[in-house]
Amino acid sequence: HVQLVESGGGSVQAGGSLTLSCKASSGTNSWAWFRQAPGQEREGVALRTKHGITTYADSVKGRFTISEDNMGDFLYLQMNSLEPEDTAMYYCAATYNYFPSLRPTDYDFWGHGTQVTVS
């Protein structure tokens, strides 16, 4: 069982930047960031596999960067050029699957989320 704890959310003006962090209690093979706005379905934002493969949602390509530390304990999401449409609760998720997609059902472990508000 993997426990995930997100941090780094906050309020920012449009065009600004934020970096989210996710601390994992143990190793995983792949992990990802998701977001969910009120009244909307949870959507995948970016994923990173153990082998360093990254995938991004079209809506964030060129603006967001997913990365992890050398020990694999922390997952990050660098968010630049933020837009009001990026406002959502952001969740970290993990799986033992080596090649997941950005579908929420591909992930077994979830954090409680961190709120990002862009005005």
Coordinates of C-alpha atoms in Angstrom, one line a residue, residues 6-117:
E6 CA 0.4 16.4 -1.9
S7 CA 1.5 20.0 -1.1
G8 CA 2.2 23.2 -2.9
G9 CA -1.3 24.3 -4.0
G10 CA -2.5 27.9 -3.5
S11 CA -4.0 30.9 -5.2
V12 CA -2.2 32.6 -8.1
Q13 CA -3.0 35.1 -10.8
A14 CA -3.3 34.1 -14.4
G15 CA 0.1 33.8 -16.0
G16 CA 1.7 32.8 -12.7
S17 CA 3.4 29.6 -11.7
L18 CA 3.1 27.0 -9.0
T19 CA 4.9 23.8 -8.2
L20 CA 3.1 20.9 -6.6
S21 CA 4.8 18.1 -4.7
C22 CA 3.7 14.6 -3.8
K23 CA 5.5 12.5 -1.2
A24 CA 5.2 8.7 -1.5
S25 CA 5.5 6.4 1.5
S26 CA 7.1 3.7 -0.7
G27 CA 8.2 3.0 -4.3
T28 CA 5.8 2.7 -7.2
N29 CA 6.3 2.0 -10.9
S30 CA 4.3 4.9 -12.3
W31 CA 2.6 7.9 -10.9
A32 CA 0.6 10.8 -12.1
W33 CA -1.2 14.1 -11.4
F34 CA -4.9 14.4 -11.9
R35 CA -7.3 17.3 -11.3
Q36 CA -10.9 17.7 -10.7
A37 CA -12.9 21.0 -10.9
P38 CA -16.3 21.3 -9.2
G39 CA -19.0 19.5 -11.2
Q40 CA -16.5 17.9 -13.6
E41 CA -14.9 14.5 -13.9
R42 CA -11.4 13.8 -12.7
E43 CA -9.0 14.3 -15.6
G44 CA -5.4 13.1 -16.1
V45 CA -2.9 15.9 -16.3
A46 CA 0.5 14.2 -16.6
L47 CA 2.1 10.9 -15.8
R48 CA 5.7 9.6 -15.3
T49 CA 6.7 6.0 -15.4
K50 CA 9.7 4.3 -13.6
H51 CA 11.5 4.4 -16.9
G52 CA 11.1 8.1 -17.3
I53 CA 8.4 8.1 -19.9
T54 CA 6.1 11.1 -19.5
T55 CA 2.7 11.8 -21.0
Y56 CA 0.7 15.1 -20.8
A57 CA -2.9 16.1 -21.4
D58 CA -3.1 18.3 -24.5
S59 CA -4.5 21.1 -22.3
V60 CA -1.2 21.4 -20.4
K61 CA 1.4 20.5 -22.9
G62 CA 4.2 23.2 -23.0
R63 CA 3.0 24.7 -19.7
F64 CA 3.3 21.9 -17.2
T65 CA 6.3 19.6 -16.4
I66 CA 6.2 16.4 -14.4
S67 CA 9.4 15.2 -12.7
E68 CA 10.6 13.3 -9.7
D69 CA 13.6 13.4 -7.4
N70 CA 16.5 11.0 -7.7
M71 CA 15.3 8.7 -5.0
G72 CA 11.8 8.4 -6.4
D73 CA 10.3 9.7 -3.1
F74 CA 8.8 12.9 -4.5
L75 CA 6.8 13.7 -7.6
Y76 CA 6.5 17.2 -8.8
L77 CA 4.3 19.2 -11.2
Q78 CA 5.8 22.5 -12.3
M79 CA 2.9 24.6 -13.6
N80 CA 3.6 27.7 -15.7
S81 CA 1.4 30.2 -17.6
L82 CA -1.5 29.2 -15.4
E83 CA -5.0 29.9 -16.6
P84 CA -8.3 30.2 -14.8
E85 CA -9.3 27.0 -16.5
D86 CA -6.5 25.2 -14.5
T87 CA -8.4 25.9 -11.3
A88 CA -9.1 22.5 -9.6
M89 CA -8.2 20.1 -6.9
Y90 CA -5.0 18.4 -7.9
Y91 CA -4.4 14.8 -6.9
C92 CA -1.3 12.6 -7.0
A93 CA -1.9 9.0 -7.9
A94 CA 0.3 5.9 -8.2
T95 CA 0.2 2.4 -9.6
Y96 CA 2.5 -0.7 -9.8
N97 CA 1.6 -0.8 -13.5
Y98 CA 4.6 0.0 -15.7
F99 CA 2.6 1.5 -18.6
P100 CA -0.5 3.2 -17.4
S101 CA -2.6 5.7 -19.2
L102 CA -4.1 8.9 -17.9
R103 CA -7.3 7.2 -17.0
P104 CA -8.1 7.4 -13.2
T105 CA -9.0 3.7 -13.2
D106 CA -5.4 2.8 -14.0
Y107 CA -4.3 4.0 -10.6
D108 CA -4.6 2.2 -7.2
F109 CA -3.4 4.8 -4.7
W110 CA -4.5 8.4 -4.3
G111 CA -3.6 11.4 -2.2
H112 CA -6.2 13.7 -0.7
G113 CA -5.5 16.5 -3.1
T114 CA -4.2 20.1 -3.0
Q115 CA -6.3 23.1 -4.3
V116 CA -5.1 25.3 -7.1
T117 CA -7.0 28.5 -7.8

